[in-house]
């Protein structure tokens, strides 16, 4: 990559720095302002077990495997894509999030 940078006119300078400290992500930050009950109420449940995928789920996952950046409204409109008919936009959006709430999505990586 470094050899290609001199031929790239948009890049004018390159610097490298050592990392002195690594900060954790915000999921570990605690302010102490919430009670234990409030924290428990706001904490999502752990991922569930396996889910049973129906035909619409399989078609949605096949479409996501092609291009996961597209939103649920555009799925049935793309040419040469697996058909995703069989549900409204709202149900596709809701159903598409189901595998991510369970351990099922981990098998697709």
PDB file of N, CA and C in Angstrom:
ATOM      1  N   UNK A   1       0.815  -1.174   0.000  1.00  0.00           N
ATOM      2  CA  UNK A   1       0.000   0.000   0.000  1.00  0.00           C
ATOM      3  C   UNK A   1       0.873   1.257   0.000  1.00  0.00           C
ATOM      4  N   UNK A   2       1.948   1.250   0.754  1.00  0.00           N
ATOM      5  CA  UNK A   2       2.811   2.429   0.843  1.00  0.00           C
ATOM      6  C   UNK A   2       3.403   2.783  -0.512  1.00  0.00           C
ATOM      7  N   UNK A   3       3.692   1.784  -1.346  1.00  0.00           N
ATOM      8  CA  UNK A   3       4.260   2.055  -2.669  1.00  0.00           C
ATOM      9  C   UNK A   3       3.258   2.755  -3.586  1.00  0.00           C
ATOM     10  N   UNK A   4       1.958   2.495  -3.396  1.00  0.00           N
ATOM     11  CA  UNK A   4       0.933   3.098  -4.245  1.00  0.00           C
ATOM     12  C   UNK A   4       0.601   4.527  -3.825  1.00  0.00           C
ATOM     13  N   UNK A   5       0.896   4.908  -2.603  1.00  0.00           N
ATOM     14  CA  UNK A   5       0.532   6.238  -2.118  1.00  0.00           C
ATOM     15  C   UNK A   5       1.205   7.385  -2.860  1.00  0.00           C
ATOM     16  N   UNK A   6       2.486   7.306  -3.229  1.00  0.00           N
ATOM     17  CA  UNK A   6       3.086   8.437  -3.945  1.00  0.00           C
ATOM     18  C   UNK A   6       2.382   8.762  -5.261  1.00  0.00           C
ATOM     19  N   UNK A   7       1.743   7.800  -5.896  1.00  0.00           N
ATOM     20  CA  UNK A   7       1.056   8.061  -7.158  1.00  0.00           C
ATOM     21  C   UNK A   7      -0.375   8.548  -6.957  1.00  0.00           C
ATOM     22  N   UNK A   8      -0.814   8.658  -5.708  1.00  0.00           N
ATOM     23  CA  UNK A   8      -2.155   9.135  -5.406  1.00  0.00           C
ATOM     24  C   UNK A   8      -2.081  10.620  -5.093  1.00  0.00           C
ATOM     25  N   UNK A   9      -2.638  11.449  -5.950  1.00  0.00           N
ATOM     26  CA  UNK A   9      -2.513  12.901  -5.782  1.00  0.00           C
ATOM     27  C   UNK A   9      -3.319  13.438  -4.609  1.00  0.00           C
ATOM     28  N   UNK A  10      -4.360  12.731  -4.176  1.00  0.00           N
ATOM     29  CA  UNK A  10      -5.192  13.225  -3.080  1.00  0.00           C
ATOM     30  C   UNK A  10      -4.485  13.112  -1.732  1.00  0.00           C
ATOM     31  N   UNK A  11      -3.487  12.248  -1.629  1.00  0.00           N
ATOM     32  CA  UNK A  11      -2.751  12.082  -0.374  1.00  0.00           C
ATOM     33  C   UNK A  11      -1.486  12.919  -0.463  1.00  0.00           C
ATOM     34  N   UNK A  12      -1.376  13.875   0.466  1.00  0.00           N
ATOM     35  CA  UNK A  12      -0.230  14.792   0.424  1.00  0.00           C
ATOM     36  C   UNK A  12       0.815  14.485   1.477  1.00  0.00           C
ATOM     37  N   UNK A  13       0.455  13.705   2.502  1.00  0.00           N
ATOM     38  CA  UNK A  13       1.396  13.437   3.584  1.00  0.00           C
ATOM     39  C   UNK A  13       1.006  12.132   4.268  1.00  0.00           C
ATOM     40  N   UNK A  14       1.989  11.447   4.824  1.00  0.00           N
ATOM     41  CA  UNK A  14       1.757  10.202   5.532  1.00  0.00           C
ATOM     42  C   UNK A  14       2.518  10.245   6.843  1.00  0.00           C
ATOM     43  N   UNK A  15       1.821   9.947   7.948  1.00  0.00           N
ATOM     44  CA  UNK A  15       2.459   9.908   9.264  1.00  0.00           C
ATOM     45  C   UNK A  15       2.072   8.610   9.970  1.00  0.00           C
ATOM     46  N   UNK A  16       2.975   8.102  10.774  1.00  0.00           N
ATOM     47  CA  UNK A  16       2.702   6.910  11.580  1.00  0.00           C
ATOM     48  C   UNK A  16       2.960   7.248  13.041  1.00  0.00           C
ATOM     49  N   UNK A  17       2.060   6.816  13.911  1.00  0.00           N
ATOM     50  CA  UNK A  17       2.182   7.106  15.337  1.00  0.00           C
ATOM     51  C   UNK A  17       2.029   5.821  16.140  1.00  0.00           C
ATOM     52  N   UNK A  18       2.741   5.752  17.238  1.00  0.00           N
ATOM     53  CA  UNK A  18       2.582   4.628  18.156  1.00  0.00           C
ATOM     54  C   UNK A  18       1.364   4.884  19.036  1.00  0.00           C
ATOM     55  N   UNK A  19       0.649   3.836  19.358  1.00  0.00           N
ATOM     56  CA  UNK A  19      -0.500   3.959  20.249  1.00  0.00           C
ATOM     57  C   UNK A  19      -0.003   3.796  21.676  1.00  0.00           C
ATOM     58  N   UNK A  20      -0.266   4.812  22.486  1.00  0.00           N
ATOM     59  CA  UNK A  20       0.186   4.777  23.871  1.00  0.00           C
ATOM     60  C   UNK A  20      -0.894   4.286  24.817  1.00  0.00           C
ATOM     61  N   UNK A  21      -2.141   4.467  24.435  1.00  0.00           N
ATOM     62  CA  UNK A  21      -3.237   4.052  25.300  1.00  0.00           C
ATOM     63  C   UNK A  21      -4.409   3.623  24.425  1.00  0.00           C
ATOM     64  N   UNK A  22      -5.058   2.537  24.786  1.00  0.00           N
ATOM     65  CA  UNK A  22      -6.228   2.067  24.068  1.00  0.00           C
ATOM     66  C   UNK A  22      -7.450   2.340  24.935  1.00  0.00           C
ATOM     67  N   UNK A  23      -8.418   3.047  24.398  1.00  0.00           N
ATOM     68  CA  UNK A  23      -9.641   3.362  25.128  1.00  0.00           C
ATOM     69  C   UNK A  23     -10.698   2.311  24.826  1.00  0.00           C
ATOM     70  N   UNK A  24     -11.490   1.974  25.831  1.00  0.00           N
ATOM     71  CA  UNK A  24     -12.558   1.001  25.621  1.00  0.00           C
ATOM     72  C   UNK A  24     -13.736   1.685  24.946  1.00  0.00           C
ATOM     73  N   UNK A  25     -14.624   0.869  24.394  1.00  0.00           N
ATOM     74  CA  UNK A  25     -15.803   1.465  23.776  1.00  0.00           C
ATOM     75  C   UNK A  25     -16.800   1.904  24.847  1.00  0.00           C
ATOM     76  N   UNK A  26     -17.804   2.619  24.451  1.00  0.00           N
ATOM     77  CA  UNK A  26     -18.744   3.232  25.389  1.00  0.00           C
ATOM     78  C   UNK A  26     -19.616   2.220  26.119  1.00  0.00           C
ATOM     79  N   UNK A  27     -19.651   0.967  25.669  1.00  0.00           N
ATOM     80  CA  UNK A  27     -20.491  -0.014  26.360  1.00  0.00           C
ATOM     81  C   UNK A  27     -19.981  -0.310  27.763  1.00  0.00           C
ATOM     82  N   UNK A  28     -18.737   0.012  28.048  1.00  0.00           N
ATOM     83  CA  UNK A  28     -18.161  -0.237  29.372  1.00  0.00           C
ATOM     84  C   UNK A  28     -18.218   0.988  30.288  1.00  0.00           C
ATOM     85  N   UNK A  29     -18.617   2.133  29.774  1.00  0.00           N
ATOM     86  CA  UNK A  29     -18.646   3.348  30.578  1.00  0.00           C
ATOM     87  C   UNK A  29     -19.824   3.307  31.540  1.00  0.00           C
ATOM     88  N   UNK A  30     -19.600   3.652  32.766  1.00  0.00           N
ATOM     89  CA  UNK A  30     -20.654   3.714  33.782  1.00  0.00           C
ATOM     90  C   UNK A  30     -20.509   5.014  34.556  1.00  0.00           C
ATOM     91  N   UNK A  31     -21.597   5.780  34.650  1.00  0.00           N
ATOM     92  CA  UNK A  31     -21.552   7.051  35.373  1.00  0.00           C
ATOM     93  C   UNK A  31     -21.962   6.896  36.820  1.00  0.00           C
ATOM     94  N   UNK A  32     -22.652   5.807  37.149  1.00  0.00           N
ATOM     95  CA  UNK A  32     -23.119   5.609  38.512  1.00  0.00           C
ATOM     96  C   UNK A  32     -24.408   6.354  38.816  1.00  0.00           C
ATOM     97  N   UNK A  33     -25.033   6.958  37.813  1.00  0.00           N
ATOM     98  CA  UNK A  33     -26.255   7.725  38.037  1.00  0.00           C
ATOM     99  C   UNK A  33     -27.508   6.858  38.058  1.00  0.00           C
ATOM    100  N   UNK A  34     -27.442   5.672  37.460  1.00  0.00           N
ATOM    101  CA  UNK A  34     -28.607   4.793  37.424  1.00  0.00           C
ATOM    102  C   UNK A  34     -28.536   3.765  38.544  1.00  0.00           C
ATOM    103  N   UNK A  35     -29.708   3.398  39.042  1.00  0.00           N
ATOM    104  CA  UNK A  35     -29.762   2.337  40.046  1.00  0.00           C
ATOM    105  C   UNK A  35     -29.538   1.004  39.346  1.00  0.00           C
ATOM    106  N   UNK A  36     -29.282  -0.035  40.127  1.00  0.00           N
ATOM    107  CA  UNK A  36     -29.102  -1.371  39.541  1.00  0.00           C
ATOM    108  C   UNK A  36     -30.356  -1.804  38.789  1.00  0.00           C
ATOM    109  N   UNK A  37     -31.531  -1.464  39.327  1.00  0.00           N
ATOM    110  CA  UNK A  37     -32.792  -1.828  38.673  1.00  0.00           C
ATOM    111  C   UNK A  37     -32.938  -1.111  37.330  1.00  0.00           C
ATOM    112  N   UNK A  38     -32.532   0.155  37.262  1.00  0.00           N
ATOM    113  CA  UNK A  38     -32.607   0.908  36.011  1.00  0.00           C
ATOM    114  C   UNK A  38     -31.634   0.349  34.977  1.00  0.00           C
ATOM    115  N   UNK A  39     -30.440   0.004  35.419  1.00  0.00           N
ATOM    116  CA  UNK A  39     -29.464  -0.600  34.506  1.00  0.00           C
ATOM    117  C   UNK A  39     -30.001  -1.923  33.979  1.00  0.00           C
ATOM    118  N   UNK A  40     -30.585  -2.734  34.856  1.00  0.00           N
ATOM    119  CA  UNK A  40     -31.139  -4.026  34.443  1.00  0.00           C
ATOM    120  C   UNK A  40     -32.280  -3.838  33.447  1.00  0.00           C
ATOM    121  N   UNK A  41     -33.117  -2.819  33.663  1.00  0.00           N
ATOM    122  CA  UNK A  41     -34.239  -2.573  32.760  1.00  0.00           C
ATOM    123  C   UNK A  41     -33.767  -2.121  31.380  1.00  0.00           C
ATOM    124  N   UNK A  42     -32.641  -1.441  31.312  1.00  0.00           N
ATOM    125  CA  UNK A  42     -32.122  -0.931  30.045  1.00  0.00           C
ATOM    126  C   UNK A  42     -31.173  -1.895  29.340  1.00  0.00           C
ATOM    127  N   UNK A  43     -30.747  -2.947  30.019  1.00  0.00           N
ATOM    128  CA  UNK A  43     -29.809  -3.908  29.449  1.00  0.00           C
ATOM    129  C   UNK A  43     -30.572  -4.924  28.604  1.00  0.00           C
ATOM    130  N   UNK A  44     -30.204  -5.092  27.325  1.00  0.00           N
ATOM    131  CA  UNK A  44     -30.902  -6.075  26.499  1.00  0.00           C
ATOM    132  C   UNK A  44     -30.601  -7.491  26.981  1.00  0.00           C
ATOM    133  N   UNK A  45     -31.527  -8.404  26.750  1.00  0.00           N
ATOM    134  CA  UNK A  45     -31.272  -9.785  27.152  1.00  0.00           C
ATOM    135  C   UNK A  45     -30.131 -10.365  26.326  1.00  0.00           C
ATOM    136  N   UNK A  46     -29.446 -11.368  26.857  1.00  0.00           N
ATOM    137  CA  UNK A  46     -28.381 -12.002  26.071  1.00  0.00           C
ATOM    138  C   UNK A  46     -28.985 -12.681  24.844  1.00  0.00           C
ATOM    139  N   UNK A  47     -28.170 -12.895  23.809  1.00  0.00           N
ATOM    140  CA  UNK A  47     -28.694 -13.554  22.612  1.00  0.00           C
ATOM    141  C   UNK A  47     -29.311 -14.895  22.965  1.00  0.00           C
ATOM    142  N   UNK A  48     -30.419 -15.186  22.302  1.00  0.00           N
ATOM    143  CA  UNK A  48     -31.114 -16.439  22.547  1.00  0.00           C
ATOM    144  C   UNK A  48     -30.456 -17.592  21.825  1.00  0.00           C
ATOM    145  N   UNK A  49     -31.133 -18.689  21.827  1.00  0.00           N
ATOM    146  CA  UNK A  49     -30.620 -19.871  21.146  1.00  0.00           C
ATOM    147  C   UNK A  49     -30.907 -19.802  19.660  1.00  0.00           C
ATOM    148  N   UNK A  50     -30.886 -20.934  19.031  1.00  0.00           N
ATOM    149  CA  UNK A  50     -31.133 -21.012  17.600  1.00  0.00           C
ATOM    150  C   UNK A  50     -32.575 -20.627  17.287  1.00  0.00           C
ATOM    151  N   UNK A  51     -32.780 -20.082  16.108  1.00  0.00           N
ATOM    152  CA  UNK A  51     -34.117 -19.760  15.631  1.00  0.00           C
ATOM    153  C   UNK A  51     -34.386 -20.587  14.389  1.00  0.00           C
ATOM    154  N   UNK A  52     -35.645 -20.781  14.106  1.00  0.00           N
ATOM    155  CA  UNK A  52     -36.033 -21.501  12.904  1.00  0.00           C
ATOM    156  C   UNK A  52     -36.249 -20.485  11.796  1.00  0.00           C
ATOM    157  N   UNK A  53     -35.523 -20.636  10.709  1.00  0.00           N
ATOM    158  CA  UNK A  53     -35.646 -19.722   9.581  1.00  0.00           C
ATOM    159  C   UNK A  53     -36.706 -20.236   8.621  1.00  0.00           C
ATOM    160  N   UNK A  54     -37.632 -19.347   8.226  1.00  0.00           N
ATOM    161  CA  UNK A  54     -38.614 -19.734   7.222  1.00  0.00           C
ATOM    162  C   UNK A  54     -38.104 -19.320   5.840  1.00  0.00           C
ATOM    163  N   UNK A  55     -38.923 -19.515   4.816  1.00  0.00           N
ATOM    164  CA  UNK A  55     -38.504 -19.223   3.445  1.00  0.00           C
ATOM    165  C   UNK A  55     -38.168 -17.749   3.259  1.00  0.00           C
ATOM    166  N   UNK A  56     -38.960 -16.853   3.839  1.00  0.00           N
ATOM    167  CA  UNK A  56     -38.680 -15.417   3.720  1.00  0.00           C
ATOM    168  C   UNK A  56     -37.350 -15.077   4.385  1.00  0.00           C
ATOM    169  N   UNK A  57     -37.070 -15.671   5.548  1.00  0.00           N
ATOM    170  CA  UNK A  57     -35.784 -15.442   6.217  1.00  0.00           C
ATOM    171  C   UNK A  57     -34.617 -15.860   5.322  1.00  0.00           C
ATOM    172  N   UNK A  58     -34.750 -17.031   4.690  1.00  0.00           N
ATOM    173  CA  UNK A  58     -33.677 -17.518   3.824  1.00  0.00           C
ATOM    174  C   UNK A  58     -33.471 -16.592   2.619  1.00  0.00           C
ATOM    175  N   UNK A  59     -34.572 -16.096   2.040  1.00  0.00           N
ATOM    176  CA  UNK A  59     -34.445 -15.175   0.904  1.00  0.00           C
ATOM    177  C   UNK A  59     -33.813 -13.858   1.345  1.00  0.00           C
ATOM    178  N   UNK A  60     -34.194 -13.366   2.515  1.00  0.00           N
ATOM    179  CA  UNK A  60     -33.607 -12.123   3.021  1.00  0.00           C
ATOM    180  C   UNK A  60     -32.116 -12.289   3.285  1.00  0.00           C
ATOM    181  N   UNK A  61     -31.734 -13.400   3.890  1.00  0.00           N
ATOM    182  CA  UNK A  61     -30.318 -13.634   4.171  1.00  0.00           C
ATOM    183  C   UNK A  61     -29.516 -13.817   2.883  1.00  0.00           C
ATOM    184  N   UNK A  62     -30.127 -14.440   1.883  1.00  0.00           N
ATOM    185  CA  UNK A  62     -29.454 -14.579   0.590  1.00  0.00           C
ATOM    186  C   UNK A  62     -29.240 -13.201  -0.031  1.00  0.00           C
ATOM    187  N   UNK A  63     -30.223 -12.321   0.095  1.00  0.00           N
ATOM    188  CA  UNK A  63     -30.096 -10.958  -0.444  1.00  0.00           C
ATOM    189  C   UNK A  63     -29.048 -10.169   0.336  1.00  0.00           C
ATOM    190  N   UNK A  64     -29.033 -10.313   1.651  1.00  0.00           N
ATOM    191  CA  UNK A  64     -28.043  -9.624   2.474  1.00  0.00           C
ATOM    192  C   UNK A  64     -26.634 -10.122   2.177  1.00  0.00           C
ATOM    193  N   UNK A  65     -26.506 -11.394   1.827  1.00  0.00           N
ATOM    194  CA  UNK A  65     -25.188 -11.933   1.493  1.00  0.00           C
ATOM    195  C   UNK A  65     -24.639 -11.286   0.227  1.00  0.00           C
ATOM    196  N   UNK A  66     -25.518 -10.849  -0.665  1.00  0.00           N
ATOM    197  CA  UNK A  66     -25.092 -10.181  -1.894  1.00  0.00           C
ATOM    198  C   UNK A  66     -24.660  -8.750  -1.595  1.00  0.00           C
ATOM    199  N   UNK A  67     -25.491  -8.004  -0.856  1.00  0.00           N
ATOM    200  CA  UNK A  67     -25.167  -6.610  -0.526  1.00  0.00           C
ATOM    201  C   UNK A  67     -25.928  -6.228   0.736  1.00  0.00           C
ATOM    202  N   UNK A  68     -25.273  -6.302   1.873  1.00  0.00           N
ATOM    203  CA  UNK A  68     -25.916  -6.040   3.162  1.00  0.00           C
ATOM    204  C   UNK A  68     -26.103  -4.557   3.433  1.00  0.00           C
ATOM    205  N   UNK A  69     -25.606  -3.685   2.568  1.00  0.00           N
ATOM    206  CA  UNK A  69     -25.732  -2.245   2.796  1.00  0.00           C
ATOM    207  C   UNK A  69     -27.098  -1.709   2.412  1.00  0.00           C
ATOM    208  N   UNK A  70     -27.859  -2.447   1.631  1.00  0.00           N
ATOM    209  CA  UNK A  70     -29.153  -1.963   1.168  1.00  0.00           C
ATOM    210  C   UNK A  70     -30.198  -2.092   2.262  1.00  0.00           C
ATOM    211  N   UNK A  71     -31.109  -1.152   2.311  1.00  0.00           N
ATOM    212  CA  UNK A  71     -32.185  -1.186   3.293  1.00  0.00           C
ATOM    213  C   UNK A  71     -33.321  -2.070   2.833  1.00  0.00           C
ATOM    214  N   UNK A  72     -34.270  -2.367   3.719  1.00  0.00           N
ATOM    215  CA  UNK A  72     -35.358  -3.292   3.396  1.00  0.00           C
ATOM    216  C   UNK A  72     -36.264  -2.806   2.273  1.00  0.00           C
ATOM    217  N   UNK A  73     -36.387  -1.502   2.073  1.00  0.00           N
ATOM    218  CA  UNK A  73     -37.258  -0.998   1.015  1.00  0.00           C
ATOM    219  C   UNK A  73     -36.692  -1.324  -0.354  1.00  0.00           C
ATOM    220  N   UNK A  74     -35.379  -1.342  -0.506  1.00  0.00           N
ATOM    221  CA  UNK A  74     -34.769  -1.552  -1.819  1.00  0.00           C
ATOM    222  C   UNK A  74     -34.555  -3.022  -2.162  1.00  0.00           C
ATOM    223  N   UNK A  75     -34.722  -3.931  -1.249  1.00  0.00           N
ATOM    224  CA  UNK A  75     -34.438  -5.341  -1.541  1.00  0.00           C
ATOM    225  C   UNK A  75     -35.233  -5.890  -2.718  1.00  0.00           C
ATOM    226  N   UNK A  76     -36.549  -5.740  -2.764  1.00  0.00           N
ATOM    227  CA  UNK A  76     -37.260  -6.366  -3.885  1.00  0.00           C
ATOM    228  C   UNK A  76     -37.079  -5.631  -5.204  1.00  0.00           C
ATOM    229  N   UNK A  77     -36.500  -4.447  -5.215  1.00  0.00           N
ATOM    230  CA  UNK A  77     -36.381  -3.640  -6.423  1.00  0.00           C
ATOM    231  C   UNK A  77     -35.091  -3.885  -7.195  1.00  0.00           C
ATOM    232  N   UNK A  78     -34.111  -4.527  -6.612  1.00  0.00           N
ATOM    233  CA  UNK A  78     -32.836  -4.722  -7.289  1.00  0.00           C
ATOM    234  C   UNK A  78     -32.964  -5.853  -8.312  1.00  0.00           C
ATOM    235  N   UNK A  79     -32.454  -5.650  -9.539  1.00  0.00           N
ATOM    236  CA  UNK A  79     -32.514  -6.723 -10.537  1.00  0.00           C
ATOM    237  C   UNK A  79     -31.586  -7.877 -10.167  1.00  0.00           C
ATOM    238  N   UNK A  80     -31.922  -9.038 -10.670  1.00  0.00           N
ATOM    239  CA  UNK A  80     -31.133 -10.260 -10.471  1.00  0.00           C
ATOM    240  C   UNK A  80     -30.893 -10.583  -9.000  1.00  0.00           C
ATOM    241  N   UNK A  81     -31.851 -10.263  -8.148  1.00  0.00           N
ATOM    242  CA  UNK A  81     -31.698 -10.591  -6.740  1.00  0.00           C
ATOM    243  C   UNK A  81     -32.753 -11.612  -6.363  1.00  0.00           C
ATOM    244  N   UNK A  82     -32.492 -12.413  -5.340  1.00  0.00           N
ATOM    245  CA  UNK A  82     -33.503 -13.368  -4.902  1.00  0.00           C
ATOM    246  C   UNK A  82     -34.769 -12.621  -4.517  1.00  0.00           C
ATOM    247  N   UNK A  83     -35.948 -13.116  -4.899  1.00  0.00           N
ATOM    248  CA  UNK A  83     -37.179 -12.412  -4.568  1.00  0.00           C
ATOM    249  C   UNK A  83     -37.378 -12.349  -3.058  1.00  0.00           C
ATOM    250  N   UNK A  84     -37.847 -11.210  -2.598  1.00  0.00           N
ATOM    251  CA  UNK A  84     -38.096 -11.030  -1.169  1.00  0.00           C
ATOM    252  C   UNK A  84     -39.554 -10.707  -0.918  1.00  0.00           C
ATOM    253  N   UNK A  85     -40.420 -11.054  -1.860  1.00  0.00           N
ATOM    254  CA  UNK A  85     -41.841 -10.786  -1.662  1.00  0.00           C
ATOM    255  C   UNK A  85     -42.365 -11.673  -0.544  1.00  0.00           C
ATOM    256  N   UNK A  86     -43.433 -11.269   0.035  1.00  0.00           N
ATOM    257  CA  UNK A  86     -44.027 -12.090   1.077  1.00  0.00           C
ATOM    258  C   UNK A  86     -44.140 -11.356   2.386  1.00  0.00           C
ATOM    259  N   UNK A  87     -43.835 -10.091   2.405  1.00  0.00           N
ATOM    260  CA  UNK A  87     -43.968  -9.326   3.634  1.00  0.00           C
ATOM    261  C   UNK A  87     -43.912  -7.848   3.331  1.00  0.00           C
ATOM    262  N   UNK A  88     -44.516  -7.066   4.194  1.00  0.00           N
ATOM    263  CA  UNK A  88     -44.474  -5.619   4.018  1.00  0.00           C
ATOM    264  C   UNK A  88     -43.084  -5.106   4.367  1.00  0.00           C
ATOM    265  N   UNK A  89     -42.827  -3.839   4.043  1.00  0.00           N
ATOM    266  CA  UNK A  89     -41.532  -3.242   4.372  1.00  0.00           C
ATOM    267  C   UNK A  89     -41.286  -3.303   5.870  1.00  0.00           C
ATOM    268  N   UNK A  90     -42.315  -2.999   6.654  1.00  0.00           N
ATOM    269  CA  UNK A  90     -42.167  -3.048   8.111  1.00  0.00           C
ATOM    270  C   UNK A  90     -41.852  -4.440   8.616  1.00  0.00           C
ATOM    271  N   UNK A  91     -42.528  -5.450   8.056  1.00  0.00           N
ATOM    272  CA  UNK A  91     -42.254  -6.816   8.515  1.00  0.00           C
ATOM    273  C   UNK A  91     -40.879  -7.272   8.060  1.00  0.00           C
ATOM    274  N   UNK A  92     -40.433  -6.835   6.856  1.00  0.00           N
ATOM    275  CA  UNK A  92     -39.085  -7.188   6.417  1.00  0.00           C
ATOM    276  C   UNK A  92     -38.049  -6.563   7.341  1.00  0.00           C
ATOM    277  N   UNK A  93     -38.269  -5.284   7.715  1.00  0.00           N
ATOM    278  CA  UNK A  93     -37.322  -4.600   8.597  1.00  0.00           C
ATOM    279  C   UNK A  93     -37.282  -5.305   9.954  1.00  0.00           C
ATOM    280  N   UNK A  94     -38.444  -5.633  10.497  1.00  0.00           N
ATOM    281  CA  UNK A  94     -38.508  -6.281  11.801  1.00  0.00           C
ATOM    282  C   UNK A  94     -37.909  -7.684  11.726  1.00  0.00           C
ATOM    283  N   UNK A  95     -38.293  -8.448  10.699  1.00  0.00           N
ATOM    284  CA  UNK A  95     -37.802  -9.816  10.577  1.00  0.00           C
ATOM    285  C   UNK A  95     -36.310  -9.861  10.287  1.00  0.00           C
ATOM    286  N   UNK A  96     -35.787  -8.874   9.571  1.00  0.00           N
ATOM    287  CA  UNK A  96     -34.361  -8.864   9.242  1.00  0.00           C
ATOM    288  C   UNK A  96     -33.506  -8.674  10.477  1.00  0.00           C
ATOM    289  N   UNK A  97     -34.068  -8.065  11.518  1.00  0.00           N
ATOM    290  CA  UNK A  97     -33.278  -7.861  12.729  1.00  0.00           C
ATOM    291  C   UNK A  97     -33.319  -9.074  13.648  1.00  0.00           C
ATOM    292  N   UNK A  98     -34.213 -10.023  13.405  1.00  0.00           N
ATOM    293  CA  UNK A  98     -34.332 -11.183  14.294  1.00  0.00           C
ATOM    294  C   UNK A  98     -33.057 -12.012  14.374  1.00  0.00           C
ATOM    295  N   UNK A  99     -32.389 -12.355  13.251  1.00  0.00           N
ATOM    296  CA  UNK A  99     -31.162 -13.148  13.381  1.00  0.00           C
ATOM    297  C   UNK A  99     -30.060 -12.431  14.151  1.00  0.00           C
ATOM    298  N   UNK A 100     -30.043 -11.100  14.127  1.00  0.00           N
ATOM    299  CA  UNK A 100     -28.998 -10.382  14.856  1.00  0.00           C
ATOM    300  C   UNK A 100     -29.257 -10.377  16.348  1.00  0.00           C
ATOM    301  N   UNK A 101     -30.488 -10.661  16.749  1.00  0.00           N
ATOM    302  CA  UNK A 101     -30.805 -10.702  18.177  1.00  0.00           C
ATOM    303  C   UNK A 101     -30.540 -12.089  18.764  1.00  0.00           C
ATOM    304  N   UNK A 102     -30.128 -13.014  17.926  1.00  0.00           N
ATOM    305  CA  UNK A 102     -29.887 -14.380  18.379  1.00  0.00           C
ATOM    306  C   UNK A 102     -28.495 -14.809  17.951  1.00  0.00           C
ATOM    307  N   UNK A 103     -28.159 -16.028  18.275  1.00  0.00           N
ATOM    308  CA  UNK A 103     -26.846 -16.539  17.884  1.00  0.00           C
ATOM    309  C   UNK A 103     -26.808 -16.956  16.418  1.00  0.00           C
ATOM    310  N   UNK A 104     -27.948 -16.928  15.717  1.00  0.00           N
ATOM    311  CA  UNK A 104     -27.992 -17.373  14.329  1.00  0.00           C
ATOM    312  C   UNK A 104     -27.055 -16.568  13.446  1.00  0.00           C
ATOM    313  N   UNK A 105     -27.006 -15.258  13.653  1.00  0.00           N
ATOM    314  CA  UNK A 105     -26.196 -14.419  12.770  1.00  0.00           C
ATOM    315  C   UNK A 105     -24.711 -14.723  12.902  1.00  0.00           C
ATOM    316  N   UNK A 106     -24.293 -15.276  13.994  1.00  0.00           N
ATOM    317  CA  UNK A 106     -22.871 -15.563  14.188  1.00  0.00           C
ATOM    318  C   UNK A 106     -22.384 -16.668  13.258  1.00  0.00           C
ATOM    319  N   UNK A 107     -23.284 -17.528  12.803  1.00  0.00           N
ATOM    320  CA  UNK A 107     -22.890 -18.610  11.917  1.00  0.00           C
ATOM    321  C   UNK A 107     -22.647 -18.132  10.493  1.00  0.00           C
ATOM    322  N   UNK A 108     -23.137 -16.961  10.140  1.00  0.00           N
ATOM    323  CA  UNK A 108     -23.015 -16.465   8.778  1.00  0.00           C
ATOM    324  C   UNK A 108     -21.699 -15.758   8.550  1.00  0.00           C
ATOM    325  N   UNK A 109     -20.952 -15.451   9.587  1.00  0.00           N
ATOM    326  CA  UNK A 109     -19.704 -14.698   9.431  1.00  0.00           C
ATOM    327  C   UNK A 109     -18.598 -15.579   8.905  1.00  0.00           C
TER     328      UNK A 109
END
